[in-house]
Coordinates of C-alpha atoms and ligand atoms in Angstrom, one line a residue:
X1 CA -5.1 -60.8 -26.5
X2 CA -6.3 -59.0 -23.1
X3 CA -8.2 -55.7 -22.9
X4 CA -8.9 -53.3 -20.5
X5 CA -12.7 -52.1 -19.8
X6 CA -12.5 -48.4 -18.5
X7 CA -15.0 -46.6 -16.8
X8 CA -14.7 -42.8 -16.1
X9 CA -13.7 -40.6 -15.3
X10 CA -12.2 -41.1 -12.0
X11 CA -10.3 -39.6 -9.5
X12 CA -7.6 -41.2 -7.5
X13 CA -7.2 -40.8 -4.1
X14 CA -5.2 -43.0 -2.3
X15 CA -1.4 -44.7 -2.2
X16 CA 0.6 -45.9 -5.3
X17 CA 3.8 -48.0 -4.5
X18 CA 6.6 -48.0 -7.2
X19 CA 8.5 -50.9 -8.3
X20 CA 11.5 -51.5 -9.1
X21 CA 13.2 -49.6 -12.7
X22 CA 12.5 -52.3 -15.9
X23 CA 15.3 -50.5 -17.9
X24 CA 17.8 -50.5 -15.2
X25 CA 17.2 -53.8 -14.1
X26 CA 17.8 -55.0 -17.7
X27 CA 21.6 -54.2 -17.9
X28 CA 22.4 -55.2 -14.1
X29 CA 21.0 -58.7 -14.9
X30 CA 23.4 -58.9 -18.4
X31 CA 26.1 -57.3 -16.0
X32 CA 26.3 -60.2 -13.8
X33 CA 27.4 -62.8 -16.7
X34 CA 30.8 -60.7 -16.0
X35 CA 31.0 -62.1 -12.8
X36 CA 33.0 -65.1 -11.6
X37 CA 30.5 -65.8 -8.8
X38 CA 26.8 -65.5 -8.1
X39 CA 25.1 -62.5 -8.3
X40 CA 21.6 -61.2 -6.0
X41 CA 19.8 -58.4 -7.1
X42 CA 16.9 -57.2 -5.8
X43 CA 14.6 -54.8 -6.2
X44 CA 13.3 -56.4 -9.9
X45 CA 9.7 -56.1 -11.0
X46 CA 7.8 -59.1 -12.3
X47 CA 7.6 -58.2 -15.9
X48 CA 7.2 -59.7 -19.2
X49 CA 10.5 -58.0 -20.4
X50 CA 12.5 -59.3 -17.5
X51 CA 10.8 -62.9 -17.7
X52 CA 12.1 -63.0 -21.7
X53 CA 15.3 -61.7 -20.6
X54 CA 15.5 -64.8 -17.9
X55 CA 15.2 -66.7 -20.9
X56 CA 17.7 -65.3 -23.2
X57 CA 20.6 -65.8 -20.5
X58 CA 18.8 -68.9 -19.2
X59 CA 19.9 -69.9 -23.2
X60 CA 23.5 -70.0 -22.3
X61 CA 23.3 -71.9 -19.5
X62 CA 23.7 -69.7 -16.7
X63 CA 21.6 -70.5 -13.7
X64 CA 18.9 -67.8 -13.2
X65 CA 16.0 -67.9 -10.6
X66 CA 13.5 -65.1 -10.1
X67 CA 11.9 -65.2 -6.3
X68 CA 8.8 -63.4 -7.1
X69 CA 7.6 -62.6 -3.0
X70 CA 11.0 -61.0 -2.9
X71 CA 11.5 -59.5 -6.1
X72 CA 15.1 -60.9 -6.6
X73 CA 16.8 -62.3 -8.6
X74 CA 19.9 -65.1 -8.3
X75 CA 22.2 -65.6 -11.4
X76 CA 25.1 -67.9 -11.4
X77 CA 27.2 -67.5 -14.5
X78 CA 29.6 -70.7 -14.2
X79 CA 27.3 -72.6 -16.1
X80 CA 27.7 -70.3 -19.4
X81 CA 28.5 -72.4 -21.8
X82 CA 26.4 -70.9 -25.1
X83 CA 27.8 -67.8 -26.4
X84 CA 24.4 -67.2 -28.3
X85 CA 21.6 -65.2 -28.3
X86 CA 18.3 -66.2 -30.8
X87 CA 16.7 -64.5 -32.8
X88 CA 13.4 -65.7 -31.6
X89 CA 14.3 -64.2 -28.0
X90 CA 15.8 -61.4 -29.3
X91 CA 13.0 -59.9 -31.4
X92 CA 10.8 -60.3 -28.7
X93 CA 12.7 -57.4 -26.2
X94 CA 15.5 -55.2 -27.9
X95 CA 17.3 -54.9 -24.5
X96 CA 18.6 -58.6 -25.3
X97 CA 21.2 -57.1 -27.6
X98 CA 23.3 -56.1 -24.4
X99 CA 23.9 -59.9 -24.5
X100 CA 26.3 -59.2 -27.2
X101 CA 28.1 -57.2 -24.9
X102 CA 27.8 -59.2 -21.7
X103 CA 29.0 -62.4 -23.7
X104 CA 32.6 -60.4 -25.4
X105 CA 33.1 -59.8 -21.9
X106 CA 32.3 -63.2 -20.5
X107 CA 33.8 -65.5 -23.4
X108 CA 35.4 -63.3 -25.7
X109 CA 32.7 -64.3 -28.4
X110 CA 29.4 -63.7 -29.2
X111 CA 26.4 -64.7 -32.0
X112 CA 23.6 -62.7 -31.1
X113 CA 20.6 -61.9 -33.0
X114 CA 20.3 -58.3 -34.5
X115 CA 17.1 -56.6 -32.6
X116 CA 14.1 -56.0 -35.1
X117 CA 12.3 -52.4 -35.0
X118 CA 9.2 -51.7 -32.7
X119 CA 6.2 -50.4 -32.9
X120 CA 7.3 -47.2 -34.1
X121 CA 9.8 -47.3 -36.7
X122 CA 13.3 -49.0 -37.0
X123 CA 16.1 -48.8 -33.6
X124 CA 19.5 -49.1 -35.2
X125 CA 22.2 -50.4 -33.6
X126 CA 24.6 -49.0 -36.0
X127 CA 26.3 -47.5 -33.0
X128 CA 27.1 -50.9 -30.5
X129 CA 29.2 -52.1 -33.8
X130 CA 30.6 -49.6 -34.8
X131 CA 32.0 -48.7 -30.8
X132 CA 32.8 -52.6 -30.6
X133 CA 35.4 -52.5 -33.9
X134 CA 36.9 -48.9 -32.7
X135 CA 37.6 -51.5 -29.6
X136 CA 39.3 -54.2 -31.5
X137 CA 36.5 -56.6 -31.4
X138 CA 35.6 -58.1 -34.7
X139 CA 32.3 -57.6 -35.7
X140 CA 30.6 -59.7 -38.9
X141 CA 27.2 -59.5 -39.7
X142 CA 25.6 -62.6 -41.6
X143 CA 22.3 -63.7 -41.4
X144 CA 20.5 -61.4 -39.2
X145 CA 23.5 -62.0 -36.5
X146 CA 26.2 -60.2 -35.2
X147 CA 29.5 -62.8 -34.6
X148 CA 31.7 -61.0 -32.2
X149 CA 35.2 -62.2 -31.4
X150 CA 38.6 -61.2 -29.9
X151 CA 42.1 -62.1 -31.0
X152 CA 43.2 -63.7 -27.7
X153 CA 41.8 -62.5 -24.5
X154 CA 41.9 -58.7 -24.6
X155 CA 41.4 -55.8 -27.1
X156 CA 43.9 -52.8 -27.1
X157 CA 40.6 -50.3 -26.8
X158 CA 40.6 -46.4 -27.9
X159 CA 38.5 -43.6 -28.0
X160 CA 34.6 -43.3 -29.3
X161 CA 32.3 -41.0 -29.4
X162 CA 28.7 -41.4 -29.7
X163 CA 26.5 -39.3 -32.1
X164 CA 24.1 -39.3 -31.2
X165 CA 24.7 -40.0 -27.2
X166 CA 22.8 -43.5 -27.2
X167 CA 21.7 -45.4 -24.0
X168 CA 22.0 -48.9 -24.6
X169 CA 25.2 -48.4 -26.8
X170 CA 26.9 -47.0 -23.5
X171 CA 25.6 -50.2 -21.9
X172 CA 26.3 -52.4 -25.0
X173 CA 30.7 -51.1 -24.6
X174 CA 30.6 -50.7 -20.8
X175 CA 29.6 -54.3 -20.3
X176 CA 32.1 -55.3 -23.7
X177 CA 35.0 -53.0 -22.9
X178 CA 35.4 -53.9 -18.4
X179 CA 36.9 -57.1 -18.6
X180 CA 38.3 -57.0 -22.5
X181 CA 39.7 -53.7 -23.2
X182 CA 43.3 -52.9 -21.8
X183 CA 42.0 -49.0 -22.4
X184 CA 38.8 -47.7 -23.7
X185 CA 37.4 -44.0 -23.6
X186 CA 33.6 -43.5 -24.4
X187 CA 32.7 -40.1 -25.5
X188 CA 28.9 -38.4 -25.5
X189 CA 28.3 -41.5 -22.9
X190 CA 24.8 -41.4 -22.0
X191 CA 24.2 -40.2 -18.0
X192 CA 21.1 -41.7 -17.5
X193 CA 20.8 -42.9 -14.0
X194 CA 20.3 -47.0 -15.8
X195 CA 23.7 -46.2 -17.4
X196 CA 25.2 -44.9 -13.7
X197 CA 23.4 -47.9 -11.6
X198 CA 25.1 -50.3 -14.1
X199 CA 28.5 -48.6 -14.0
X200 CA 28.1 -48.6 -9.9
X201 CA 27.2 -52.9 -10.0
X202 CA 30.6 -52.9 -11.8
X203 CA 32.8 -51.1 -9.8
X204 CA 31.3 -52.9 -6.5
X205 CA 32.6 -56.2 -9.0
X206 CA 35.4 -55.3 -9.5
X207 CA 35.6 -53.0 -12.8
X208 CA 38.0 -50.0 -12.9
X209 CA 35.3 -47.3 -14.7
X210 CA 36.0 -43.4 -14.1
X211 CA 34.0 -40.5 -14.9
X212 CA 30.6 -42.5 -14.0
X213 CA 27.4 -39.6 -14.3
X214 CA 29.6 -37.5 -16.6
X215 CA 29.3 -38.0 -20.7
X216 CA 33.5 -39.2 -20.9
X217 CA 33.7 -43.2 -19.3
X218 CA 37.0 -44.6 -19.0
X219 CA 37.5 -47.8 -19.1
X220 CA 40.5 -50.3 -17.8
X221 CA 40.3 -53.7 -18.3
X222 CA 40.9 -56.0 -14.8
X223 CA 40.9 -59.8 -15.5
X224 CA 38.0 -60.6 -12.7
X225 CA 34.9 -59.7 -11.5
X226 CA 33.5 -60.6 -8.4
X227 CA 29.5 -61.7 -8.1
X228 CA 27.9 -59.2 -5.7
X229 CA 24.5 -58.2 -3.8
X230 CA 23.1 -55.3 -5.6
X231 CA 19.7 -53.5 -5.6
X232 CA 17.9 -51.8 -8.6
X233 CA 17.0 -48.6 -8.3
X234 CA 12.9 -47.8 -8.5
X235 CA 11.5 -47.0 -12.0
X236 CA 11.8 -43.1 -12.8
X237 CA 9.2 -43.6 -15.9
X238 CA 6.4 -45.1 -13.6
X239 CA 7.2 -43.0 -11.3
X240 CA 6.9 -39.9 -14.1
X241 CA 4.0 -41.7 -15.4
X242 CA 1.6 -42.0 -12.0
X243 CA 2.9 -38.3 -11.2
X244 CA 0.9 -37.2 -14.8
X245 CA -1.9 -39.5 -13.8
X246 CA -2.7 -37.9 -10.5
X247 CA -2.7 -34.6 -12.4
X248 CA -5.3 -35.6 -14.7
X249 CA -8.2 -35.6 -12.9
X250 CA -9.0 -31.9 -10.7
X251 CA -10.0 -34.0 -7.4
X252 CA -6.8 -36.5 -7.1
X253 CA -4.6 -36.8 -4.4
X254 CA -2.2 -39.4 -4.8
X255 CA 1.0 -40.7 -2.6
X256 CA 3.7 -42.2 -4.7
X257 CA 6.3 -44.2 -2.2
X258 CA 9.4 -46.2 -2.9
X259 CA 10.6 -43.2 -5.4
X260 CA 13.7 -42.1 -6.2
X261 CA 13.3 -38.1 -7.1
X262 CA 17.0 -37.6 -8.1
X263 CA 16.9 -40.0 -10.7
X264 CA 14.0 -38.0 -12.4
X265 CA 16.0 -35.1 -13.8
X266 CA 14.3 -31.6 -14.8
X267 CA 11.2 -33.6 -14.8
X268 CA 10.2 -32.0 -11.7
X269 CA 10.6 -28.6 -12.1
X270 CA 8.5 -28.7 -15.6
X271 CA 5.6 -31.0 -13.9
X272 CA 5.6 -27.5 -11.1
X273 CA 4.9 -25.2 -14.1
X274 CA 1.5 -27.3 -14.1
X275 CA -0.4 -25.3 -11.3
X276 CA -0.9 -28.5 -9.2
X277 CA -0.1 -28.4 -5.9
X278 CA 3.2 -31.4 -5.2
X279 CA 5.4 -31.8 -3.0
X280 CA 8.6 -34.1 -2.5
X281 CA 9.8 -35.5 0.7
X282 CA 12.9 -38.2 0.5
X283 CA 11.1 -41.1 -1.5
X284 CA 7.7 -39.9 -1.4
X285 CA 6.1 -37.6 -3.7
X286 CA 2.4 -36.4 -3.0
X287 CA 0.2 -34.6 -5.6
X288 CA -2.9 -32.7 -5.7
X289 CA -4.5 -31.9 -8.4
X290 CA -6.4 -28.3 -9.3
X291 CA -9.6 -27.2 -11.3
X292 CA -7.2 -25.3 -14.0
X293 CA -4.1 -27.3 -15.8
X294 CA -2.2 -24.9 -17.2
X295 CA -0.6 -25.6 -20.9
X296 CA 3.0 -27.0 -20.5
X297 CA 5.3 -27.3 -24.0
X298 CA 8.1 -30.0 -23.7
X299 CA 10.8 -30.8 -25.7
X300 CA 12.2 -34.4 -24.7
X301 CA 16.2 -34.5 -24.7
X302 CA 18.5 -37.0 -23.5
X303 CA 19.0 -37.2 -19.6
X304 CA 18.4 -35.0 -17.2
X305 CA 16.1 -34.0 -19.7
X306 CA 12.5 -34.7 -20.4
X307 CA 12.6 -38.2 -21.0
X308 CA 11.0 -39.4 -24.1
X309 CA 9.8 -42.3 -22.4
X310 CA 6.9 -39.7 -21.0
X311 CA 6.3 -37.7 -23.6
X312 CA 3.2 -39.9 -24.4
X313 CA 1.4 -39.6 -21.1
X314 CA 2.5 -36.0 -21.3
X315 CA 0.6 -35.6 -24.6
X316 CA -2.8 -37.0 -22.5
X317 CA -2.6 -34.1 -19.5
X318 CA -1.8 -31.3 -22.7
X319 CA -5.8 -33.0 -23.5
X320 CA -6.8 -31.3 -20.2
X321 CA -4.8 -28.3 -19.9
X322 CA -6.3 -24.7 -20.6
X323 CA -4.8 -24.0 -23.5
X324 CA -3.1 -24.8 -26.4
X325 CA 0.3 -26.8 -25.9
X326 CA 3.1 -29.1 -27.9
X327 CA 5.1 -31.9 -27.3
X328 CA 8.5 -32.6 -29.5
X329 CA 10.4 -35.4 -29.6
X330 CA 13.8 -35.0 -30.2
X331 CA 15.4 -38.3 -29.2
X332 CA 12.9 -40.8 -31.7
X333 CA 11.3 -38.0 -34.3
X334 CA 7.9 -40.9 -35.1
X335 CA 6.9 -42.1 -31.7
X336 CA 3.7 -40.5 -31.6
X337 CA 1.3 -43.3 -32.5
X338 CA -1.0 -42.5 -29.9
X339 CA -2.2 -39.3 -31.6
X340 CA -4.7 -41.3 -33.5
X341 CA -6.2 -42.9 -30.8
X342 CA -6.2 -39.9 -28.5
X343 CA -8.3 -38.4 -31.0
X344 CA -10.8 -41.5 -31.5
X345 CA -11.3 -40.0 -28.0
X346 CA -12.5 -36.9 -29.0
X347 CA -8.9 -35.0 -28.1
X348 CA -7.7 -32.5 -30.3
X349 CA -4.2 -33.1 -31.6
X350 CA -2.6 -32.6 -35.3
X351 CA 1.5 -34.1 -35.9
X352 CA 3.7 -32.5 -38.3
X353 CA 7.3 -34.0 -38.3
X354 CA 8.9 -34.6 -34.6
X355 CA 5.6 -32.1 -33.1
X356 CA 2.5 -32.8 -31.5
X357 CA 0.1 -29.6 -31.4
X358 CA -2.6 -30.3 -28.2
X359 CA -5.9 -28.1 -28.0
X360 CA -6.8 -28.1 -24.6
X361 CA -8.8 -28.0 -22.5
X362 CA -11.1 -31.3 -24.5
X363 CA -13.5 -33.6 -22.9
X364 CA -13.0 -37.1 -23.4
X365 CA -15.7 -39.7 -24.4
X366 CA -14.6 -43.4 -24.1
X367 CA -14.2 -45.4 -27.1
X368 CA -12.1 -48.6 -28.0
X369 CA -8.4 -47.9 -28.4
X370 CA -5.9 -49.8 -29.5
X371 CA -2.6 -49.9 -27.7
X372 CA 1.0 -50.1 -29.9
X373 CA 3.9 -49.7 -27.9
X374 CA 4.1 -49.6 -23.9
X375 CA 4.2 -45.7 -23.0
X376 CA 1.6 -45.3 -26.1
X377 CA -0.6 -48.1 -24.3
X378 CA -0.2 -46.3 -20.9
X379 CA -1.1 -42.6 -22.5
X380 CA -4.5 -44.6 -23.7
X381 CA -5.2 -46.0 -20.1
X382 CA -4.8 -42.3 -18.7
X383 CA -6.7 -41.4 -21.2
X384 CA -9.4 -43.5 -20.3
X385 CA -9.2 -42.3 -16.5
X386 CA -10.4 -39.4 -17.3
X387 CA -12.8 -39.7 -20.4
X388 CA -16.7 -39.8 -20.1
X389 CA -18.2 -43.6 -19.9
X390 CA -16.8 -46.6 -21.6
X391 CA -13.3 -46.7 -23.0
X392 CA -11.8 -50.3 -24.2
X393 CA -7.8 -50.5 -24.5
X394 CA -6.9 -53.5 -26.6
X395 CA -3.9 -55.0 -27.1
X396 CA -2.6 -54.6 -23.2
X397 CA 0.3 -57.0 -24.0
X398 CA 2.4 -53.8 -24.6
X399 CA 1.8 -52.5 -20.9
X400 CA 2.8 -56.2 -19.2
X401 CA 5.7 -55.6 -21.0
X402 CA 7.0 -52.7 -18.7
X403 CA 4.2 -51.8 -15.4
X404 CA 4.1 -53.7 -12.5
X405 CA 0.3 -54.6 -11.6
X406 CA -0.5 -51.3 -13.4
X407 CA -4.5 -52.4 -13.0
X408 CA -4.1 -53.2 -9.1
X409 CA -2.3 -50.3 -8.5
X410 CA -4.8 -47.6 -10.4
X411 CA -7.8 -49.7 -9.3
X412 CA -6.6 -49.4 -5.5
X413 CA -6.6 -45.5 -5.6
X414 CA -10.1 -45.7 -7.1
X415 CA -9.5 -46.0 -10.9
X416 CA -12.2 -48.8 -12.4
X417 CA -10.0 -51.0 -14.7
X418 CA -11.3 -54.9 -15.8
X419 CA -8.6 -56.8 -17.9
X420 CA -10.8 -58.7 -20.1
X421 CA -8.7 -62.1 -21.3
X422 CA -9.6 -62.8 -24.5
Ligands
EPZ1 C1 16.6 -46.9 -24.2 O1 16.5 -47.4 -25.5 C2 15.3 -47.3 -23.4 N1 15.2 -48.8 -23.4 C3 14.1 -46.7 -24.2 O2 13.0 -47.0 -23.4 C4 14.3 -45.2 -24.2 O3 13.3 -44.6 -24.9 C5 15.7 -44.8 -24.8 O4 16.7 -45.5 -24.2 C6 16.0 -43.3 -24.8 O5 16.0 -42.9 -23.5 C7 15.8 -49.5 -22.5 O6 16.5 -48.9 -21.6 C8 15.6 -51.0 -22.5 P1 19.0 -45.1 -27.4 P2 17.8 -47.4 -26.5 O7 20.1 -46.0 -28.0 O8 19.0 -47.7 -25.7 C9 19.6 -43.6 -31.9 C10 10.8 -47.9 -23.0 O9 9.8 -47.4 -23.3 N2 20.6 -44.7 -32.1 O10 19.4 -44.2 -26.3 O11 17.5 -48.3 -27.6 C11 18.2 -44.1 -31.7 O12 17.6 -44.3 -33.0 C12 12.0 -47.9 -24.0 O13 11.1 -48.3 -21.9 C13 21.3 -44.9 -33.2 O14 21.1 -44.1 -34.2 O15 17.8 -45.9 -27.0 C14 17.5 -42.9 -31.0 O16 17.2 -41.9 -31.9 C15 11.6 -47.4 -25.4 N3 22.2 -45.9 -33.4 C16 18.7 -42.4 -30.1 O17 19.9 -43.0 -30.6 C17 22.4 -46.8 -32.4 O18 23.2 -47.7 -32.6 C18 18.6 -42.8 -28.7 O19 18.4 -44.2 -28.6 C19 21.6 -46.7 -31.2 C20 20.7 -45.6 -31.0

């Protein structure tokens, strides 16, 4: 298992490209199984998550071809033959439960593998099934599988609201309900711009969706979609994530291009209350940092929220604010397994329930960390930017799962990062 060899701290000073979004990407590839005909999309990073995804649909017998010096990504659905997903694909990357949506639409039937936890604690899906009977589907559970099937070719739909508002359960129905459900209304829908991207792909299909970007979806079944050209939308959580980096250290600068600031929420305006100096100007967003950081409290919440996606690599600039901050999670109330690590670096931070408390302003000293779930691993690697001498990061399977050339990119801007294959 790799590790990355730190040496700091750093500052960065330079240009950071983004690539395209990993969990927007995710549901547009399942989306076109719907289609009738070939769809391009472009835009994809080359990731571990979208190269086991490949795989999962490859499984049916679609036709699926990644071009990695264009970042695209051609699938042809006529092949689909294999209504199953396996569990040994599954378990690997929990977005491969929106098969079990993707194949109700396709073929009217699906056996797909029930997701396993992660790293930090159990994900239920209690939600997708529950929203897939109020449809009409029939749902049976045996085995570790779901079996999905429809009487006939369509399902007389309803009404179903989600509680909590859950991302990939919106994605799970949409991609169920658009070619199955003669009328189906999702309340609480999740608005996250990977839930409006997706719901966009269809429409340009085909798919008669209303209310897309507000939390009611209505849904009308049409009996064909079309394949179509369609391009991801660049990756708001790397984005987030390199806009914390640049902040870490008091002498970055740092140019993030290819971005897309209106996907990122309130974000911005609580990374202002920082004291660093940033601008935004169409897809570019430039920081410079400052001597003083000043103590920023977050409370993640579902979109246009804080996303909790950054509330790790949040938790790592608290380490060098001036003061004394906290970070709660209000979406998943255990993902804070960083905190131990953190602290093998010397920061100061103490969790009770959903709440990290952050001491700042701490120096670092490097130390061997060891990485547990992708933001987590990223949080470490800031982390590492910033703290005096040697830090080692094991485990950096986590962070190929969801950062593009995350070493190339840091190291370019002046980071010193060596992946170490063990
Ligand atoms: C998506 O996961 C993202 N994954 C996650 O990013 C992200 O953290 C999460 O949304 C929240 O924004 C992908 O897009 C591939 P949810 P998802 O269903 O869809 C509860 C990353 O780091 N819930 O919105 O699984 C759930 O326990 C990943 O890139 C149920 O109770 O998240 C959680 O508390 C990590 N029952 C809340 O809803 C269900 O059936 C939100 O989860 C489903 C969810």
């Amino acid at each position: 298992m790799d590790k990355f060899v730190i040496e700091g701290p750093t500052p960065l000073k330079g240009t950071i490209p983004i690539s395209g979004s990993k969990n927007a990407a995710l549901p547009l590839m399942a989306a076109a199984l719907l289609g009738h005909t070939s769809s391009r999309l472009s835009l994809i990073p080359r990731l571990q998550d979208i190269d086991t995804f490949n795989r999962v649909i490859a499984e049916t017998g679609t036709t699926i071809h990644f071009n990695g010096k264009e970042n695209s990504l051609v699938i042809d659905p006529s092949g689909l033959s294999n209504t199953i997903a396996p569990y040994d694909l599954v378990r690997k990357m929990r977005a491969s439960f929106y098969m079990l949506g993707a194949l109700i639409g396709h073929a009217g039937e699906a056996k797909v593998s029930l997701p396993g936890g992660c790293a930090w604690g159990p994900r239920p899906v209690d939600l997708h099934l529950q929203g897939f009977e109020k449809m009409g589907v029939r749902i049976k559970l045996d085995q570790g599988y779901v079996f999905a099937s429809i009487p006939g070719n369509s399902v007389e739909g309803g009404e179903f609201t989600l509680e909590p508002s859950s991302v990939g359960a919106t994605i799970n129905l949409v991609l169920g309900a658009v070619k199955r459900a003669k009328f189906f209304v999702i309340k609480n829908a999740a608005q996250e711009p990977d839930v409006v991207l997706l719901c966009r792909m269809l429409q340009k299909m085909g798919a008669d969706i209303e209310g897309i970007g507000t939390d009611t979806l209505t849904i009308r079944k049409v009996e064909k979609l079309e394949g179509v050209e369609f391009s991801n939308a660049p990756d708001r959580i790397e984005t987030g994530t390199y806009m914390i980096a640049a902040a870490l250290h008091p002498e970055s600068e740092v140019t993030l291009t290819g971005c897309k600031p209106e996907d990122l929420g309130d974000f911005p305006r609580t990374f202002s209350k920082l004291g660093v100096d940033f601008q935004i100007d169409g897809s570019t967003i430039f920081i410079r940092s400052a001597e003083n950081i000043h103590p920023v409290s977050i409370k993640t919440k579902i979109y246009p929220g804080f996303p909790t996606d950054l509330q790790a690599q949040w938790a790592t600039l608290m380490t060098q604010a001036n003061g004394l901050s906290t970070v709660t999670d209000t979406v998943y109330f255990d993902r804070f397994s960083y905190v131990p690590e953190l602290n093998r670096l010397g920061a100061n931070l103490r969790v009770e329930k959903n709440n990290v408390t952050i001491h700042g302003k701490t120096k670092l000293i490097g130390a061997a960390v060891m990485s547990t779930d992708l933001r987590a691993s990223v949080s470490l690697v800031m982390a590492g930017l910033v703290a005096e001498g040697t830090s080692e990061i094991l485990r950096v399977y986590h962070l190929d799962r969801g950062y593009e050339k995350l070493e190339d990119k840091l190291n370019r801007v002046g980071a010193s990062i060596k992946r170490v294959v063990q």
